[in-house]
Structure formats: structure tokens, C-alpha cells
Short mmCIF file of C-alpha atoms in Angstrom, two decimals:
data_model
loop_
_atom_site.label_atom_id
_atom_site.label_comp_id
_atom_site.label_asym_id
_atom_site.label_seq_id
_atom_site.Cartn_x
_atom_site.Cartn_y
_atom_site.Cartn_z
CA MET A 1 148.16 14.69 -81.72
CA PRO A 2 147.25 14.38 -85.72
CA VAL A 3 145.39 11.01 -85.33
CA LEU A 4 143.72 11.94 -82.82
CA HIS A 5 142.21 14.59 -85.11
CA SER A 6 141.93 12.44 -87.65
CA LEU A 7 140.32 9.64 -84.82
CA ARG A 8 137.51 13.05 -83.75
CA ARG A 9 136.66 14.50 -87.04
CA ALA A 10 135.75 10.84 -88.45
CA ALA A 11 133.81 9.94 -85.60
CA VAL A 12 131.57 13.61 -86.12
CA VAL A 13 131.49 13.13 -90.07
CA LEU A 14 130.01 9.50 -88.86
CA LEU A 15 127.39 10.79 -86.21
CA LEU A 16 126.38 13.23 -88.79
CA ALA A 17 125.06 10.15 -91.13
CA ALA A 18 123.42 8.28 -88.78
CA ALA A 19 121.67 11.43 -87.91
CA THR A 20 120.18 12.43 -90.96
CA LEU A 21 119.45 8.72 -91.22
CA TYR A 22 117.38 8.82 -89.06
CA ALA A 23 115.49 11.58 -88.89
CA ALA A 24 115.14 11.00 -92.83
CA PRO A 25 111.86 9.95 -93.93
CA ALA A 26 111.23 6.85 -95.74
CA ARG A 27 109.24 8.20 -98.87
CA PRO A 28 105.97 7.84 -99.62
CA ALA A 29 103.60 6.22 -102.72
CA ALA A 30 102.52 8.73 -104.73
CA ALA A 31 98.84 9.32 -104.35
CA ASP A 32 98.46 8.29 -108.11
CA GLU A 33 100.46 5.23 -107.90
CA PRO A 34 97.60 2.16 -106.65
CA GLY A 35 101.03 0.37 -105.99
CA TRP A 36 98.91 -3.14 -108.50
CA THR A 37 99.54 -3.35 -111.80
CA ALA A 38 97.63 -4.77 -114.26
CA GLU A 39 97.92 -7.04 -117.50
CA PRO A 40 97.97 -9.57 -119.73
CA ALA A 41 99.13 -12.76 -118.53
CA THR A 42 101.92 -14.71 -120.70
CA GLY A 43 101.89 -17.54 -121.09
CA ALA A 44 105.59 -20.05 -119.49
CA ALA A 45 107.87 -20.31 -122.55
CA ALA A 46 106.18 -16.59 -124.26
CA THR A 47 108.77 -13.37 -123.59
CA ALA A 48 107.26 -10.68 -124.92
CA VAL A 49 105.29 -8.87 -122.55
CA ARG A 50 101.71 -8.18 -123.82
CA PRO A 51 100.52 -4.51 -124.42
CA TYR A 52 96.57 -5.34 -125.07
CA PHE A 53 94.39 -8.50 -125.27
CA TYR A 54 93.41 -9.70 -128.81
CA LEU A 55 90.84 -12.40 -128.82
CA ALA A 56 88.91 -13.82 -132.45
CA GLY A 57 86.11 -15.15 -133.10
CA ALA A 58 82.36 -16.51 -134.94
CA PRO A 59 79.35 -15.86 -133.68
CA GLY A 60 78.72 -18.01 -130.85
CA THR A 61 82.25 -18.48 -129.70
CA VAL A 62 83.33 -19.04 -125.83
CA LEU A 63 86.86 -17.23 -126.15
CA GLU A 64 89.46 -17.23 -123.29
CA ASP A 65 92.43 -15.91 -121.81
CA ARG A 66 93.53 -15.01 -118.34
CA LEU A 67 94.61 -11.00 -116.47
CA ALA A 68 97.74 -11.29 -114.52
CA LEU A 69 97.37 -9.06 -111.27
CA ALA A 70 101.05 -8.23 -109.41
CA ASN A 71 100.67 -6.44 -106.13
CA THR A 72 104.15 -4.77 -105.60
CA THR A 73 103.25 -3.10 -102.56
CA ASP A 74 103.30 -5.09 -98.54
CA ARG A 75 100.11 -4.87 -98.36
CA GLU A 76 97.21 -7.11 -99.18
CA ARG A 77 94.78 -5.62 -101.87
CA THR A 78 91.18 -6.77 -103.34
CA ILE A 79 90.88 -5.70 -106.36
CA THR A 80 87.24 -5.94 -108.34
CA LEU A 81 87.09 -7.00 -112.33
CA ARG A 82 84.65 -5.92 -114.79
CA GLY A 83 84.28 -5.01 -118.59
CA ALA A 84 83.28 -2.80 -119.57
CA ASP A 85 82.47 -1.41 -123.73
CA ALA A 86 84.20 1.17 -125.03
CA TYR A 87 84.47 4.43 -126.92
CA ASN A 88 85.78 7.30 -128.55
CA THR A 89 85.33 10.36 -126.77
CA ALA A 90 84.55 13.84 -129.01
CA ASP A 91 88.19 14.62 -129.59
CA GLY A 92 88.65 11.16 -130.51
CA ALA A 93 90.01 10.25 -126.73
CA PHE A 94 89.97 6.29 -125.99
CA ALA A 95 87.44 5.88 -123.14
CA VAL A 96 85.88 3.12 -121.61
CA ARG A 97 81.86 3.25 -120.50
CA PRO A 98 81.20 3.58 -116.50
CA ALA A 99 80.44 0.76 -114.12
CA THR A 100 76.94 2.46 -113.09
CA PRO A 101 74.47 3.25 -115.79
CA GLY A 102 74.12 6.99 -116.82
CA ALA A 103 76.79 7.78 -115.31
CA GLY A 104 79.07 10.02 -118.32
CA ALA A 105 78.64 8.88 -121.84
CA ALA A 106 75.44 6.38 -122.37
CA ALA A 107 75.13 2.50 -121.67
CA ALA A 108 75.11 -0.07 -124.27
CA ALA A 109 75.27 -3.92 -124.14
CA GLY A 110 78.72 -4.26 -126.46
CA ALA A 111 81.45 -6.31 -126.26
CA GLY A 112 81.89 -5.74 -122.45
CA SER A 113 79.33 -7.22 -121.83
CA TRP A 114 80.49 -9.84 -123.30
CA ILE A 115 83.20 -10.05 -120.59
CA SER A 116 83.02 -12.48 -117.81
CA PHE A 117 85.59 -13.59 -113.92
CA GLY A 118 82.70 -16.28 -113.38
CA THR A 119 82.97 -15.62 -109.34
CA ALA A 120 86.11 -14.36 -109.69
CA THR A 121 84.67 -10.22 -109.48
CA THR A 122 87.07 -9.27 -106.55
CA VAL A 123 90.23 -10.97 -105.77
CA LYS A 124 92.08 -10.47 -102.87
CA VAL A 125 96.12 -10.31 -104.08
CA PRO A 126 98.78 -11.50 -101.04
CA PRO A 127 101.87 -9.05 -100.60
CA ARG A 128 104.33 -9.01 -102.91
CA THR A 129 102.58 -11.48 -104.50
CA ARG A 130 101.69 -12.22 -108.87
CA ALA A 131 98.56 -13.08 -109.17
CA VAL A 132 96.59 -14.38 -113.05
CA VAL A 133 92.81 -14.44 -113.53
CA PRO A 134 91.01 -16.54 -116.29
CA PHE A 135 88.14 -15.15 -117.97
CA THR A 136 86.23 -15.85 -120.97
CA LEU A 137 84.59 -13.50 -123.75
CA THR A 138 81.34 -15.23 -125.01
CA VAL A 139 80.61 -14.04 -128.66
CA PRO A 140 76.54 -13.93 -128.85
CA PRO A 141 75.46 -15.94 -131.66
CA ALA A 142 74.02 -13.12 -134.03
CA SER A 143 76.61 -10.61 -133.03
CA PRO A 144 78.01 -8.48 -136.19
CA PRO A 145 81.03 -8.92 -137.75
CA GLY A 146 83.86 -6.87 -137.78
CA ASP A 147 85.26 -4.61 -134.94
CA HIS A 148 83.86 -4.95 -131.27
CA PRO A 149 85.71 -3.40 -129.23
CA ALA A 150 85.95 -3.29 -125.29
CA ALA A 151 88.35 -3.40 -122.19
CA VAL A 152 88.86 -5.41 -119.25
CA ILE A 153 89.21 -2.81 -115.71
CA ALA A 154 90.26 -3.41 -113.04
CA THR A 155 89.50 -1.02 -109.68
CA GLU A 156 91.43 -0.93 -106.00
CA GLY A 157 91.02 2.12 -103.71
CA GLY A 158 89.75 4.81 -106.00
CA HIS A 159 92.17 3.44 -108.38
CA GLU A 160 91.60 2.37 -111.87
CA VAL A 161 93.27 0.02 -114.01
CA GLY A 162 92.29 -1.11 -118.00
CA VAL A 163 93.93 -3.34 -120.38
CA ARG A 164 92.47 -3.00 -123.95
CA VAL A 165 89.66 -6.01 -125.59
CA HIS A 166 91.13 -6.53 -129.70
CA LEU A 167 87.88 -9.05 -130.39
CA ARG A 168 86.77 -9.27 -134.38
CA VAL A 169 83.77 -10.86 -134.87
CA GLY A 170 84.41 -13.70 -137.91
CA GLY A 171 82.39 -12.24 -141.52
CA PRO A 172 82.58 -9.90 -143.65
CA THR A 173 84.82 -5.96 -143.25
CA LEU A 174 83.70 -2.72 -144.41
CA ALA A 175 86.85 -0.08 -143.70
CA ALA A 176 84.51 3.46 -144.48
CA LEU A 177 84.72 6.80 -143.41
CA THR A 178 83.23 10.00 -144.32
CA VAL A 179 85.12 13.69 -142.96
CA GLU A 180 82.58 16.52 -142.33
CA ASP A 181 81.58 19.76 -140.83
CA VAL A 182 85.58 21.31 -143.08
CA ALA A 183 85.63 24.82 -141.32
CA VAL A 184 89.50 27.70 -141.12
CA ARG A 185 88.62 28.72 -137.09
CA GLY A 186 90.54 31.50 -135.75
CA ARG A 187 93.11 34.09 -137.35
CA GLY A 188 96.18 34.49 -138.40
CA ALA A 189 98.77 31.90 -136.32
CA ALA A 190 95.72 30.81 -134.25
CA ALA A 191 93.70 30.19 -137.30
CA VAL A 192 92.68 25.78 -137.07
CA ILE A 193 91.36 23.68 -139.75
CA ALA A 194 88.04 22.30 -138.26
CA TYR A 195 86.68 18.79 -139.60
CA THR A 196 84.50 16.37 -138.38
CA LEU A 197 85.70 12.14 -139.27
CA VAL A 198 83.11 9.37 -138.86
CA ASN A 199 83.36 5.55 -138.86
CA ARG A 200 80.62 4.47 -141.63
CA GLY A 201 82.37 1.10 -141.47
CA ASN A 202 82.99 -1.83 -138.62
CA VAL A 203 86.80 -2.35 -138.40
CA ALA A 204 88.28 0.19 -136.43
CA LEU A 205 90.81 2.50 -139.35
CA THR A 206 93.58 4.49 -138.74
CA PRO A 207 93.12 7.04 -140.41
CA GLU A 208 95.88 9.71 -142.63
CA LEU A 209 95.57 13.81 -143.85
CA ARG A 210 96.14 15.17 -146.85
CA ILE A 211 95.46 18.65 -146.97
CA ARG A 212 95.38 21.38 -149.79
CA ALA A 213 95.16 24.76 -149.11
CA GLU A 214 94.34 27.71 -152.35
CA ALA A 215 93.52 31.25 -151.39
CA LEU A 216 92.03 33.79 -153.79
CA VAL A 217 94.65 36.30 -154.32
CA GLY A 218 98.35 34.92 -153.01
CA GLU A 219 99.41 31.58 -152.27
CA PRO A 220 98.67 30.39 -148.71
CA ALA A 221 101.43 28.70 -146.98
CA ASP A 222 99.92 25.11 -146.40
CA PRO A 223 99.75 23.61 -143.26
CA PRO A 224 101.11 20.29 -142.90
CA ARG A 225 100.00 18.12 -146.04
CA GLY A 226 100.39 15.14 -145.48
CA ARG A 227 99.43 13.67 -141.35
CA THR A 228 97.91 10.80 -139.25
CA PRO A 229 96.58 12.38 -136.86
CA PRO A 230 96.54 10.56 -133.34
CA VAL A 231 93.91 9.24 -133.54
CA GLU A 232 91.99 5.68 -133.28
CA LEU A 233 88.82 5.71 -134.97
CA LEU A 234 86.78 3.14 -133.53
CA PRO A 235 83.15 2.03 -135.83
CA GLY A 236 80.20 3.87 -135.18
CA GLN A 237 82.57 7.61 -133.94
CA ARG A 238 82.51 9.96 -135.06
CA VAL A 239 85.20 12.96 -133.68
CA GLU A 240 85.81 16.11 -134.25
CA LEU A 241 89.84 17.40 -134.68
CA THR A 242 91.53 20.40 -135.21
CA GLU A 243 94.66 20.78 -137.01
CA PRO A 244 97.11 24.65 -136.46
CA TRP A 245 97.63 26.62 -139.83
CA PRO A 246 99.79 29.27 -138.51
CA GLY A 247 100.32 30.30 -142.06
CA ALA A 248 96.65 31.21 -143.25
CA PRO A 249 96.44 34.42 -145.23
CA ALA A 250 94.95 37.63 -143.18
CA PHE A 251 92.79 38.61 -145.75
CA ASP A 252 92.53 36.60 -148.08
CA ARG A 253 89.33 34.23 -149.42
CA VAL A 254 89.99 29.89 -149.19
CA ARG A 255 88.89 26.88 -150.59
CA VAL A 256 90.85 23.81 -147.92
CA THR A 257 90.01 20.56 -149.06
CA LEU A 258 90.97 17.78 -147.27
CA THR A 259 91.32 14.44 -148.21
CA VAL A 260 90.97 11.51 -145.63
CA THR A 261 92.96 7.89 -145.88
CA ALA A 262 92.68 4.34 -144.04
CA PRO A 263 94.24 1.52 -145.13
CA GLY A 264 91.13 -1.29 -146.81
CA GLY A 265 90.73 1.73 -148.52
CA ALA A 266 88.52 3.73 -147.39
CA ARG A 267 88.65 7.72 -148.50
CA ALA A 268 87.05 10.23 -148.03
CA VAL A 269 86.70 14.01 -149.70
CA ALA A 270 85.40 17.24 -148.50
CA THR A 271 85.31 21.34 -149.19
CA GLY A 272 86.02 23.78 -146.76
CA THR A 273 85.22 27.91 -147.62
CA ARG A 274 85.89 31.31 -145.80
CA TRP A 275 86.40 34.19 -145.36
CA LEU A 276 89.49 35.67 -143.54
CA VAL A 277 90.06 39.19 -143.34
CA PRO A 278 91.81 40.47 -139.65
CA TRP A 279 89.90 42.02 -136.56
CA GLY A 280 90.43 45.74 -137.35
CA LEU A 281 88.88 45.56 -140.99
CA ALA A 282 86.58 43.80 -140.71
CA GLY A 283 85.85 46.37 -137.79
CA TRP A 284 85.80 49.35 -140.41
CA THR A 285 84.50 47.75 -142.78
CA GLY A 286 81.54 46.49 -140.53
CA GLY A 287 80.70 50.09 -138.77
CA GLY A 288 81.53 51.77 -142.70
CA LEU A 289 78.15 49.74 -143.74
CA LEU A 290 76.56 50.39 -141.11
CA GLY A 291 77.61 54.21 -141.15
CA LEU A 292 76.10 54.24 -145.61
CA GLY A 293 73.09 51.86 -144.37
CA ALA A 294 71.66 54.86 -141.89
CA THR A 295 72.41 57.74 -144.25
CA THR A 296 70.67 56.28 -147.66
CA ALA A 297 67.65 55.16 -145.22
CA ALA A 298 68.40 58.71 -144.04
CA ALA A 299 68.02 60.52 -147.66
CA LEU A 300 65.20 58.22 -148.56
CA TYR A 301 63.06 59.84 -145.40
CA LEU A 302 63.58 63.59 -146.38
CA VAL A 303 63.18 62.93 -150.38
CA ARG A 304 59.60 61.53 -149.06
CA GLY A 305 59.20 64.57 -146.59
CA ARG A 306 59.76 66.88 -149.12
CA ARG A 307 56.71 65.19 -151.50
CA PRO A 308 54.27 67.56 -153.07
CA GLU A 309 50.47 66.15 -151.35
CA PRO A 310 48.44 65.54 -154.57
CA GLY A 311 45.84 67.43 -154.53
CA PRO A 312 41.97 66.26 -155.00
CA ALA A 313 41.10 64.93 -158.77
CA PRO A 314 38.97 67.54 -160.17
CA VAL A 315 35.15 67.04 -160.36
CA SER A 316 33.02 67.69 -163.03
CA GLY A 317 30.46 69.73 -163.20
CA GLY A 318 32.14 71.61 -160.40
CA PRO A 319 31.31 72.67 -156.27
CA SER A 320 27.41 72.57 -157.00
CA ALA A 321 27.34 69.29 -158.67
CA ALA A 322 29.02 67.34 -156.24
CA GLY A 323 27.74 69.07 -153.59
CA PRO A 324 29.85 69.42 -149.81
CA THR A 325 31.82 66.44 -148.46
CA PRO A 326 29.82 65.34 -145.68
CA PRO A 327 32.20 64.81 -142.75
CA ALA A 328 34.03 61.36 -142.25
CA PRO A 329 32.44 59.77 -139.37
CA HIS A 330 34.76 59.38 -136.29
CA HIS A 331 35.25 56.44 -133.74
CA GLU A 332 35.65 56.56 -130.13
CA LEU A 333 37.93 54.00 -128.83
CA THR A 334 37.59 53.29 -125.17
CA GLY A 335 36.17 51.03 -122.87
CA ALA A 336 32.72 51.99 -121.59
CA ALA A 337 29.22 52.00 -123.60
CA ARG A 338 27.79 55.53 -124.47
#
């Protein structure tokens, strides 16, 4: 009997496991998983994966590279390929121009338009297959030297994957930047230091920021003295950034000095000042000033109202010499003629 009970129990366990496996649906692919990847192709002898394309050449050069498309699903994928110009968004993020000019950022004919896939702009990748697609980048003869950021964009079914292209055109390079519009915003723990960085050179920059704060009365708690903002500043781009300053004084006049440096000798310094006043004190002070102004105006009005009117100036010879005062002329302003 114990053996029979053990067999029955094992049979029940097996039946329940089979029912669970049968009823459990397969995990569907996440909506944001395209089921394919795009990355720079590596050679047969290469072991390291390239995170991006790096190309360099003189004006007039035709450069070549290859893009690898890997289909990890059980159905065929039709992927469209194109080149795109790259730029910084207002907050410093890396972005690419849209395929349709006028949508989003303004279109510009940059290095993205120099990329060509020939007739392979649309590629069909079979299931569980990796396809390698060659492309060329033709540097125009009159291209200025320096960095020309771009990207290779692969699109399929609403999913878009971009691979950065770091292109440097031969010639003199210049690392230069400016820091502008330094200001302190907010109060207390919500205070931030806002500033604008502008790349004035022709190479991409990774800036490093140093901040020094001074106060008129007390000793303010400095914000982070040295750090590298999470931004790669592309040539000709302008970004607006902020740094938190939770230790900003509650009531003082502060002066903030920003020093920004970048490899290649780029350096810029700018300052900004502001009175930091608590909201309650600011409202009380403003209301007091308004009240004082109103009181002063009322007092001046009363003094002027009580001042005696000056009498007529004496005339030599008396009234008989001057004669009677003629009546003042009367003007009637109406719309009817008389």
C-alpha cells in the first residue's frame, strides 16, 4: 500500500506539471525589442566589437566600411538603411536629423548625406541570419577640416537603430569653446547654476567644469568643484546645462565663476551674480516698499493741496489804471456748427 500511494502521488505531480507547461504561453517579445541588431562589422581576425565607425580622410577621399545586421527572430526582416547628420539637442544629448527635412531639427547637408549604400538601401535579412552590408562615405573636395558627426540609421517596422560615425577630415584642427549666460536659479535645496556651452572650434569636445562660488556676507557651500558634464559637444553646437547647488545660501549676494576646459587647449571663464532672498522675506520687503511709496505719494499730495494759491501781482496805478478785467473767451467743443 505505501508503494501504491507513492506511485499515485508521483502520477499526480507529473500531470500537474504537464498541465502547467501546456497552459503557460510563450513569452512574447517586448514591444520595444526589434528582434534585430545593427553594428559595425568586424573582420575575420578581429575579436573586439567596435562601438561605432571611425573614418578619417582628406577632402575628395572615398572611404569604405561595413554594417552588420543580425536577425535574431524566426521571420524575415526588411530593413531600410540611410545616413544622417548628427547634432546636440538643447540639453546636450546626441541626436540625428530625421529622414524627412523639416521634421524636428532643421535639416542640413552634412556628413550624413555623404554616406551611400548604393542600391542596398533596403535589405532583406532571413531568419536567424547575419547580413553584412558595405557602404561608402565620399568626402567632398571642399570639405572643411575637423570632425563631421554623422550616423548610419537602420529602420524596420517603426524601430530605428543608429550607429555613430566619427568622421575627421584632414587639415588643421581647432579646439575652442565659450561659456555664456551663467546664472543662479531657484532657492535653497532647489538652487541650480545654469550656463550655456558653445563649441567654437572644429573638433568634438568633452568639457570639464570647475565652479567657484563667493558670497558677500557668509561662506557659501561650494557646488561640485570639478566634474565632467555628461555631454560630447559637437562642432558648432550650443547646449544649455545646469549644475545642482543644494548648499546655496538662503540670504546673500552670490558670485559664481565657471571655468571650462577641454583637451586641445580649449578654455573659457564666465561669471554670474545674484541676490538670493527667501520668498517670505522678498514678499515682506516688496510689500513694505510699496506701502512706503504709497504713503510718500499721499503725503506729497496733501502738502500740495494745502499750499495757498498765489494772489495776483500788484499793478501800478490800481484798478482804475488797469481797467476792468475782460471775460475769458469761452470755447465749446461739440460736433455741431453754430
